[in-house]
mmCIF file of C-alpha atoms and ligand atoms in Angstrom:
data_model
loop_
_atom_site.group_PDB
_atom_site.id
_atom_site.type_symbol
_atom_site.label_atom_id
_atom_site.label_comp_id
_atom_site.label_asym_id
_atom_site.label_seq_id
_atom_site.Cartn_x
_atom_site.Cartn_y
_atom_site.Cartn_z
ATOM 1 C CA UNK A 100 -12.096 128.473 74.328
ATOM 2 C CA UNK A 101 -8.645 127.909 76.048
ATOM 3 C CA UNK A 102 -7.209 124.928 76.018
ATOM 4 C CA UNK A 103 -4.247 124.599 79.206
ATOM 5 C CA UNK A 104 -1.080 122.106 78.058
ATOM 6 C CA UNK A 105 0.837 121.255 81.546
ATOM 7 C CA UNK A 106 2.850 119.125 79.845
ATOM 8 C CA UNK A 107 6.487 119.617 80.661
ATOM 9 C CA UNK A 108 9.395 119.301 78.007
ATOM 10 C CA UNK A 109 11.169 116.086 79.445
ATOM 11 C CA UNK A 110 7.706 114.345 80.083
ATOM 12 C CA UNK A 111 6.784 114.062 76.574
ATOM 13 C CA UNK A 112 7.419 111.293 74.093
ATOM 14 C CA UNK A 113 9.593 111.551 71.611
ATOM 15 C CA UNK A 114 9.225 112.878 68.154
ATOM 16 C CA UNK A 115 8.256 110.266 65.619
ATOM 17 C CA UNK A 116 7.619 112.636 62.540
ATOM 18 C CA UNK A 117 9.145 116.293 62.462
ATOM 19 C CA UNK A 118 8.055 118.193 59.708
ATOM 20 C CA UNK A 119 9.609 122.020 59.197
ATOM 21 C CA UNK A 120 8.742 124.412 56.516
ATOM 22 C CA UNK A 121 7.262 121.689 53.910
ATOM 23 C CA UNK A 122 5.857 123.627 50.993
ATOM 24 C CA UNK A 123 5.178 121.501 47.960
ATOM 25 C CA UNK A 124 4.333 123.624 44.526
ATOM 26 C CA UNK A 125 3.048 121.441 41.415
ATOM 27 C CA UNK A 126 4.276 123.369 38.517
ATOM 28 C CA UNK A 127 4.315 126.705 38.235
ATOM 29 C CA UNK A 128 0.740 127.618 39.215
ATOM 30 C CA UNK A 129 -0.714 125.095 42.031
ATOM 31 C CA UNK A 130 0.815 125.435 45.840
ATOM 32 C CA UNK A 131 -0.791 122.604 47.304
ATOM 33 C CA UNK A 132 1.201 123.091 50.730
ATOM 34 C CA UNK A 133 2.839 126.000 52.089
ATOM 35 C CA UNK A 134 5.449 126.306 55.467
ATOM 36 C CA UNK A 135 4.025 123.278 57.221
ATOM 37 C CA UNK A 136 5.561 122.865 60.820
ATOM 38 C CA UNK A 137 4.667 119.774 63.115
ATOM 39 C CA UNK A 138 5.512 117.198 65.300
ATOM 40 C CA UNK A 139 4.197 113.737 65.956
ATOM 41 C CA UNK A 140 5.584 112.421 69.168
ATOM 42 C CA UNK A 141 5.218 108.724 69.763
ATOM 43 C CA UNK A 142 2.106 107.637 70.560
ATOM 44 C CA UNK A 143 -0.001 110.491 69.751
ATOM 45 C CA UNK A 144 -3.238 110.701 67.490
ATOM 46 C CA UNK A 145 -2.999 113.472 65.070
ATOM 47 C CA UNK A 146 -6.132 114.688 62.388
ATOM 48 C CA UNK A 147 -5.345 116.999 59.567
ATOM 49 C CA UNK A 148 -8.768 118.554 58.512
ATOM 50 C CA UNK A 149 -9.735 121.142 55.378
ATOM 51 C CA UNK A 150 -11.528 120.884 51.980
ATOM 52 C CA UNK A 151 -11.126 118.931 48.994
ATOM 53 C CA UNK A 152 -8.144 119.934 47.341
ATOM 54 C CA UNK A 153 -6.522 121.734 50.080
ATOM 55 C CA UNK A 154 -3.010 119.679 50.175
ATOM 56 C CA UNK A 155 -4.128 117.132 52.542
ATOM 57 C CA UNK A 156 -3.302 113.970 50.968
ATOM 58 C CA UNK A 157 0.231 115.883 49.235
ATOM 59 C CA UNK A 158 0.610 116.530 52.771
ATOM 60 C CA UNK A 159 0.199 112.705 53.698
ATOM 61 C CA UNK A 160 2.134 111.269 50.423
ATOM 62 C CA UNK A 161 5.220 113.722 51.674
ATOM 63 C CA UNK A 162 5.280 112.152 54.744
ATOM 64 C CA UNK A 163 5.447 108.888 53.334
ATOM 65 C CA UNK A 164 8.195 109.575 51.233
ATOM 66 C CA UNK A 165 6.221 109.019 47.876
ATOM 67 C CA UNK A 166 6.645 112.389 46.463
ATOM 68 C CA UNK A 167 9.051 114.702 47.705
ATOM 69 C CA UNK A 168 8.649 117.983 49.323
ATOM 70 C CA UNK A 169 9.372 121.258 47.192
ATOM 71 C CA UNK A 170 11.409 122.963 49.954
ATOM 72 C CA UNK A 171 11.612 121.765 53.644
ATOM 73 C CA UNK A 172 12.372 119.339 55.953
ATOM 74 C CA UNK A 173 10.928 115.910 57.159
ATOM 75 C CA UNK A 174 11.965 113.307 59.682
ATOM 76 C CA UNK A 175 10.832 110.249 61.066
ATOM 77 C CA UNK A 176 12.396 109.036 64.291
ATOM 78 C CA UNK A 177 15.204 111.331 63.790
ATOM 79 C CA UNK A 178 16.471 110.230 60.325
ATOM 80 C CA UNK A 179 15.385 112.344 56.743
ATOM 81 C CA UNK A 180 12.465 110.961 54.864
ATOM 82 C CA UNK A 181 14.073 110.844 51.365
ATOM 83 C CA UNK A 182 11.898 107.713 49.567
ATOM 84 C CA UNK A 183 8.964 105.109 49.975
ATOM 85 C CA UNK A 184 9.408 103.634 53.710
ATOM 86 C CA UNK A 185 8.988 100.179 54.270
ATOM 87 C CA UNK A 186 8.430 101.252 58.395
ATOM 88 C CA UNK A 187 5.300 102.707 58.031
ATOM 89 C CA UNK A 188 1.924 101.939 57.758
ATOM 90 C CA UNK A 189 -0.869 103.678 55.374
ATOM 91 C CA UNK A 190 -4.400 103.187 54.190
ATOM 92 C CA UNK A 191 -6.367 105.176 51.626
ATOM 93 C CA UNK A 192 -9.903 106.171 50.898
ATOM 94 C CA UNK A 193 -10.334 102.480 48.865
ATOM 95 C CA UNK A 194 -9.476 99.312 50.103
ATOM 96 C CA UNK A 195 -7.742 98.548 46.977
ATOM 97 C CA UNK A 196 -7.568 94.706 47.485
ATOM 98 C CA UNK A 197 -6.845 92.448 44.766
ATOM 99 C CA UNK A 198 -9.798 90.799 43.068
ATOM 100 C CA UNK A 199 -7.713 87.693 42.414
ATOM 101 C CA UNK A 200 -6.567 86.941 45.650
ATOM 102 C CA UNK A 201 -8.216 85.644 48.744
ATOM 103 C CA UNK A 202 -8.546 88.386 51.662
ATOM 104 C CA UNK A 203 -6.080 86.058 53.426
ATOM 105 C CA UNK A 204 -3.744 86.571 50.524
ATOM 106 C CA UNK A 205 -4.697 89.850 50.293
ATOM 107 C CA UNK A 206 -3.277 90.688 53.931
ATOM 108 C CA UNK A 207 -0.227 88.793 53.066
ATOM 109 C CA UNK A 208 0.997 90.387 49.929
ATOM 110 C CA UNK A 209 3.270 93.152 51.893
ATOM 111 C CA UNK A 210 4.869 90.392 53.751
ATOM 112 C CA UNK A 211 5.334 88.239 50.357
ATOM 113 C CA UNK A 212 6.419 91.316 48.264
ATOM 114 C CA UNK A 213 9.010 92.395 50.698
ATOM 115 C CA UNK A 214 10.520 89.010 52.452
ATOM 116 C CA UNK A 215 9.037 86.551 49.841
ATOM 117 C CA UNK A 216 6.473 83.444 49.797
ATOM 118 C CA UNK A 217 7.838 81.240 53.220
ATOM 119 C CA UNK A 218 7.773 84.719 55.138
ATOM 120 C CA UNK A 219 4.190 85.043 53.913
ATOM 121 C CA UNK A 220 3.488 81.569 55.242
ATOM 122 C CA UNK A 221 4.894 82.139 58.498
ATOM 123 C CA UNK A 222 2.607 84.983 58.453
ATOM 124 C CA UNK A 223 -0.482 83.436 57.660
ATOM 125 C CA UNK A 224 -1.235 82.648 61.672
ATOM 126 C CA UNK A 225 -1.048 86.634 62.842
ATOM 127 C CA UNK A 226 -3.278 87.363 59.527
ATOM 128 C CA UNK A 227 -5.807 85.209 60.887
ATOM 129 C CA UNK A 228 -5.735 86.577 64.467
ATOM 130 C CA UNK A 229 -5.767 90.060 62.661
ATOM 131 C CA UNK A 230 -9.054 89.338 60.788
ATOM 132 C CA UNK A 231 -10.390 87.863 64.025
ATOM 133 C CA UNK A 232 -9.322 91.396 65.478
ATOM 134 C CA UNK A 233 -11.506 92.983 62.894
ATOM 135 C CA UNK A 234 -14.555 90.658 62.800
ATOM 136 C CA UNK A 235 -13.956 88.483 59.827
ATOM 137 C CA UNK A 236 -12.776 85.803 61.140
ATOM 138 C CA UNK A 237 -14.746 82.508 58.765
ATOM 139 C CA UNK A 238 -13.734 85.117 55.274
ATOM 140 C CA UNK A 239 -10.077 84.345 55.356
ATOM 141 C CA UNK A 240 -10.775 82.257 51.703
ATOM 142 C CA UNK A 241 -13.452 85.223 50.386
ATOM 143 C CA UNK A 242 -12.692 86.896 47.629
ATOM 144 C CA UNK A 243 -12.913 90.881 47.613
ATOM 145 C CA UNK A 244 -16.186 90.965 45.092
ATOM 146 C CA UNK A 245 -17.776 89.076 48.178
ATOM 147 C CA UNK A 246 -16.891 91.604 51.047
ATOM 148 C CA UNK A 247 -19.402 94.572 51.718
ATOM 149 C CA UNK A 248 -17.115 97.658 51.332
ATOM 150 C CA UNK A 249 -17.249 97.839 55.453
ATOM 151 C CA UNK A 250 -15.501 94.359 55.452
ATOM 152 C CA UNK A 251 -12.952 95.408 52.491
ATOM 153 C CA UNK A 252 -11.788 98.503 54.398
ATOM 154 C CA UNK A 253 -11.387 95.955 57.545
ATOM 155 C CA UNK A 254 -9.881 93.551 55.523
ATOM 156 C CA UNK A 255 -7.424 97.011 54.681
ATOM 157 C CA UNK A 256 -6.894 97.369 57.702
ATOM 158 C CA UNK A 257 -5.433 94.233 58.718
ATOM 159 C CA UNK A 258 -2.977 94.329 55.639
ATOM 160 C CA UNK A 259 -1.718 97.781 56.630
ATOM 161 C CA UNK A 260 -1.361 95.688 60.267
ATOM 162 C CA UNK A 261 0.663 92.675 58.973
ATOM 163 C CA UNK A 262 4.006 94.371 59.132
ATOM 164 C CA UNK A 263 3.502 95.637 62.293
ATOM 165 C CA UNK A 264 4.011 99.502 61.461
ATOM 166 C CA UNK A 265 4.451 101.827 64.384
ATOM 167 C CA UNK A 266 3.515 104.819 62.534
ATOM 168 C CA UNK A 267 0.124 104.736 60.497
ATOM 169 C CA UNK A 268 -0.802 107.502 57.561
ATOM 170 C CA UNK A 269 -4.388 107.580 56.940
ATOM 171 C CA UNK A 270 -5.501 109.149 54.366
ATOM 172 C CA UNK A 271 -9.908 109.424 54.408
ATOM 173 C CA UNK A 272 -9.897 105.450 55.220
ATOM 174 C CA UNK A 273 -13.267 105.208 56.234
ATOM 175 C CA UNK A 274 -15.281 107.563 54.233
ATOM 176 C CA UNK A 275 -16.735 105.727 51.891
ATOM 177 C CA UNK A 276 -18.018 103.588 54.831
ATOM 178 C CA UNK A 277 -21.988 103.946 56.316
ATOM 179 C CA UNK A 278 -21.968 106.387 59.469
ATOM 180 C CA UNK A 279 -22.206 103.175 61.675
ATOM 181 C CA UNK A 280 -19.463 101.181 60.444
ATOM 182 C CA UNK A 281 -17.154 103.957 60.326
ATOM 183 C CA UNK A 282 -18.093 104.649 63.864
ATOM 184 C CA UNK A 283 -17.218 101.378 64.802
ATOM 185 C CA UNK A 284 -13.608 101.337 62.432
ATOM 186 C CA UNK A 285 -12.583 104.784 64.379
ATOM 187 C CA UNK A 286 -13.109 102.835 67.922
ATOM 188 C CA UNK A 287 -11.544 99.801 66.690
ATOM 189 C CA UNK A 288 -8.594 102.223 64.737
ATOM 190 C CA UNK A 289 -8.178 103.938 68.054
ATOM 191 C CA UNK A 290 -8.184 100.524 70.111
ATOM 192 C CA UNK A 291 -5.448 99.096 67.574
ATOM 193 C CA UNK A 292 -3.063 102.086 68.375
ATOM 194 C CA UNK A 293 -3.545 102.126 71.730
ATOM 195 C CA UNK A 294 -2.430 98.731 72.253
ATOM 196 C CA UNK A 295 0.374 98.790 69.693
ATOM 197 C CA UNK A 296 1.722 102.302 71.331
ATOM 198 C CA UNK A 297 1.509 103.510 67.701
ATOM 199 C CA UNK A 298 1.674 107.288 66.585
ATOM 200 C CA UNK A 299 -1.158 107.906 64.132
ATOM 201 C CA UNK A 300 -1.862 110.603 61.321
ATOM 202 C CA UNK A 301 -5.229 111.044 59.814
ATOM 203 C CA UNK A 302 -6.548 112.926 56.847
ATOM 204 C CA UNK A 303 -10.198 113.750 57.011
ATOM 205 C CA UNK A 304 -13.457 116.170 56.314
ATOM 206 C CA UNK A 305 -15.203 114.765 59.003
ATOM 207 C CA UNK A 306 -14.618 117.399 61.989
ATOM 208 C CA UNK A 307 -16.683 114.864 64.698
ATOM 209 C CA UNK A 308 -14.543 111.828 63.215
ATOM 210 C CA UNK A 309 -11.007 114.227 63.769
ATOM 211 C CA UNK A 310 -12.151 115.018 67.840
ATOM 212 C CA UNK A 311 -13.645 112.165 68.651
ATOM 213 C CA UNK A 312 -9.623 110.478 67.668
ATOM 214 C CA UNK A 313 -7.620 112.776 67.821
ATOM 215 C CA UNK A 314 -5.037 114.567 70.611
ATOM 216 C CA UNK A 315 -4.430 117.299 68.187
ATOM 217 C CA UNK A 316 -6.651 118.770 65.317
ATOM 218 C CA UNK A 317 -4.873 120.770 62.495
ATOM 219 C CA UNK A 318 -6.959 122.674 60.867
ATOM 220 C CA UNK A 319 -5.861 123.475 57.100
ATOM 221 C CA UNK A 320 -6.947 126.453 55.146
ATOM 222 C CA UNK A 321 -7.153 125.833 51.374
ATOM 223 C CA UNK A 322 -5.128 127.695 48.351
ATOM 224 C CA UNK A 323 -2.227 127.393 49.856
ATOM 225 C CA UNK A 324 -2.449 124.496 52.149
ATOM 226 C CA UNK A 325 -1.453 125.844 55.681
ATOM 227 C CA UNK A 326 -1.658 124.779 58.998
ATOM 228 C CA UNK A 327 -4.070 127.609 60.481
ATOM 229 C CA UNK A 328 -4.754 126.027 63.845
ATOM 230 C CA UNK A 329 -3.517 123.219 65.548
ATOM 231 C CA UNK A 330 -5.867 122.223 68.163
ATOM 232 C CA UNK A 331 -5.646 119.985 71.258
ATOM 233 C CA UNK A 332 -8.360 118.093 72.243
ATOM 234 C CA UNK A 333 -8.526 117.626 75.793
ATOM 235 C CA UNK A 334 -11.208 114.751 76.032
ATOM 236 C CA UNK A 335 -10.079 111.595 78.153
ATOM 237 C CA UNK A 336 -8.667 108.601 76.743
ATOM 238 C CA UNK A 337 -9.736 106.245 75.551
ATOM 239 C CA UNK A 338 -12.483 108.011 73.714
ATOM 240 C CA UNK A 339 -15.995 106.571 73.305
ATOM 241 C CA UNK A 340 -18.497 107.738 70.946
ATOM 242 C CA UNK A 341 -21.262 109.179 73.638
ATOM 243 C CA UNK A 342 -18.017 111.693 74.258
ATOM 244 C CA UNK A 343 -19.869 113.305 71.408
ATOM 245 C CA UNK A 344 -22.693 114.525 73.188
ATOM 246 C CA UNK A 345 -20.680 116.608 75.529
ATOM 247 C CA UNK A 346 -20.211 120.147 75.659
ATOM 248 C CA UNK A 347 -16.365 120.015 75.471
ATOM 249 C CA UNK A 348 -16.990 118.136 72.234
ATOM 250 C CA UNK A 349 -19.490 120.520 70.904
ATOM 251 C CA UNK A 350 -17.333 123.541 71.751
ATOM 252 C CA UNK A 351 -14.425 121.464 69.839
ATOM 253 C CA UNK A 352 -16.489 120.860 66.956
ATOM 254 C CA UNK A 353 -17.957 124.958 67.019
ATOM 255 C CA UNK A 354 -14.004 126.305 66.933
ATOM 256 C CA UNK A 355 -13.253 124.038 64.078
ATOM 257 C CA UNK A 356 -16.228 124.601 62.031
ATOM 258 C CA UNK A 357 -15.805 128.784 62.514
ATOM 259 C CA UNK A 358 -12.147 128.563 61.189
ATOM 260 C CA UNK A 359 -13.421 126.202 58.068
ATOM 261 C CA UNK A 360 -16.124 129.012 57.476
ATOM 262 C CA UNK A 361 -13.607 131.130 57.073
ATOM 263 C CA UNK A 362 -11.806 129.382 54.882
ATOM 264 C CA UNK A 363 -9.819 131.048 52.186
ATOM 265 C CA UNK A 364 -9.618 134.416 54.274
ATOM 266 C CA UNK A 365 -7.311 132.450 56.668
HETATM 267 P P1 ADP B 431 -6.763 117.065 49.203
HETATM 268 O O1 ADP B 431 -6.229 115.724 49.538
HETATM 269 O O2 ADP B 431 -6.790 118.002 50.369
HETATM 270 O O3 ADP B 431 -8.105 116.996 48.550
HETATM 271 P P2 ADP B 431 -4.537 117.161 47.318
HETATM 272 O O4 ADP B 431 -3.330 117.117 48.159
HETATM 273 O O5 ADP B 431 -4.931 115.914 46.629
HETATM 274 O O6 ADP B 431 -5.753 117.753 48.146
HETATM 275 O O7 ADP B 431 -4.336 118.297 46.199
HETATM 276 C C1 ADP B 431 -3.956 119.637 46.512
HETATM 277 C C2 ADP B 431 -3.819 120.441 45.234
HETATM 278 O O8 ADP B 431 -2.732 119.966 44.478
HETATM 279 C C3 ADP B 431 -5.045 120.384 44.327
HETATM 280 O O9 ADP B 431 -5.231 121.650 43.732
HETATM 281 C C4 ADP B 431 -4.661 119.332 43.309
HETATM 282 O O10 ADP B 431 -5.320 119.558 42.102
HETATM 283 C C5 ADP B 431 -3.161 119.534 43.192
HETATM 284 N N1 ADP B 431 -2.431 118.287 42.875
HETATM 285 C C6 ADP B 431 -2.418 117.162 43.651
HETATM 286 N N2 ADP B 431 -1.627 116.222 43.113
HETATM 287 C C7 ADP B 431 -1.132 116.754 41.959
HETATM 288 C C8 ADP B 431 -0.229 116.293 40.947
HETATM 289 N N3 ADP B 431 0.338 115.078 41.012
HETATM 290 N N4 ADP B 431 0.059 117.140 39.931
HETATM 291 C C9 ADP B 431 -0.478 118.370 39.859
HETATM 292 N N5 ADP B 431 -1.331 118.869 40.777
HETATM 293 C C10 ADP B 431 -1.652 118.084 41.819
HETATM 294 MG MG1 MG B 432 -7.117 113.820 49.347
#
């Protein structure tokens, strides 16, 4: 399958994230990432797909200036990633909410932790409109032990929304959700940044969940962690999910799987 890109140079949005040559070695033996080149213009919906253990979420924590690369280069709008930033927005594979505070004060803890307790306050009004957003409106005074883990993950969501971020990392933040829910958080995920204008990078294993959101696929191959494909997915936007009973899809979904198969050749 060929995929045609018209796009011309001037016509595209500008970088957000520019990664060149990232390799990341643990010690002496383990090479979780190797020569990673990309670019995540402003915007855009990016997936990064492979096995367990293949360097995705190294790949993710690099970006967000939690650990540092081995050897290459990263920037984010146009200025070196060299620690934790404060601009971006990321969500993991557990909600991780506190079981001592509300899920109001929950989504309020960035804002508290970073500008103190009147920001927070001030605050409080978007929060709600957030968890309206996400369906919870009526649990703003729930504690986590009382959410389903569909309604912790939204409740996630809405803290990782709080400080506005224009770039999200995602690293697997729906898989531990039922098939349905996590249909519905990808729609609402892809509604969010379309509204917001927001650039998006997402780790997952699910190969429907990474066409059904993404504009570009990369495909990783494991032992080193390398970029073997990168994919554009040429579905309209926005996406819905009975997109995934069309050919294109399918064809999308056949090219990924066959370089996954071959995994560890690549
Ligand atoms: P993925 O997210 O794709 O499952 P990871 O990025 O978590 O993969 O891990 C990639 C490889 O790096 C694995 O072999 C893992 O064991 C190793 N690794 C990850 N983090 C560390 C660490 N802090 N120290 C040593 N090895 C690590
Ligand atoms: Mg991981």
């Amino acid at each position: 399958m060929t995929v045609a890109v018209t796009v011309s140079a001037e016509a595209r949005p500008r970088p957000v994230y520019e990664l060149a040559q990232v390799s990341k070695s643990y010690g002496e033996r383990v090479v979780a990432l190797e020569s990673v080149d990309l670019v995540l213009r402003e915007g855009e919906f990016h997936s990064v797909i492979g096995s367990s253990g293949c360097g995705k979420s190294t790949l993710l924590k690099i970006m967000a200036g939690l650990t540092p690369p081995s050897k290459g280069r990263v920037m984010l709008a146009g200025t070196p990633v060299l620690g934790a930033r404060a601009d971006i927005g990321m969500m993991f594979q557990q909600a991780t909410l506190f079981p001592w505070r509300t899920t109001l004060q929950n989504i309020l803890l960035p804002v508290e932790v970073r500008e103190g307790r009147a920001a927070a306050e001030t605050a409080a009004a978007r929060a709600r409109i957030l968890l309206e957003l996400v369906g919870l409106k009526g649990f703003e005074d729930t504690y986590p032990s009382q959410l389903s883990g569909g309604m912790a993950q939204r409740a996630a969501i809405c803290r990782m929304l709080i400080s506005e971020p224009n770039v999200l990392l995602l690293d697997e933040p729906f898989s531990a959700l039922d098939e349905i829910t996590r249909d519905f958080m990808n729609m609402e995920l892809q509604r969010i940044c379309r509204e917001r204008n927001a650039s998006a990078f997402l780790v997952t294993h699910s190969i429907a969940e990474a066409v059904i959101l993404s504009d570009i696929v990369h495909v990783m191959s494991s032992r080193p962690g390398r970029i073997v494909r990168s994919i554009p997915i040429a579905l309209p936007r926005p996406r819905t999910l009975d997109m995934t009973t069309l050919p294109l899809f399918g064809e999308y979904v056949g090219v990924i799987r066959g370089l996954l198969d071959k995994g560890a050749f690549l």
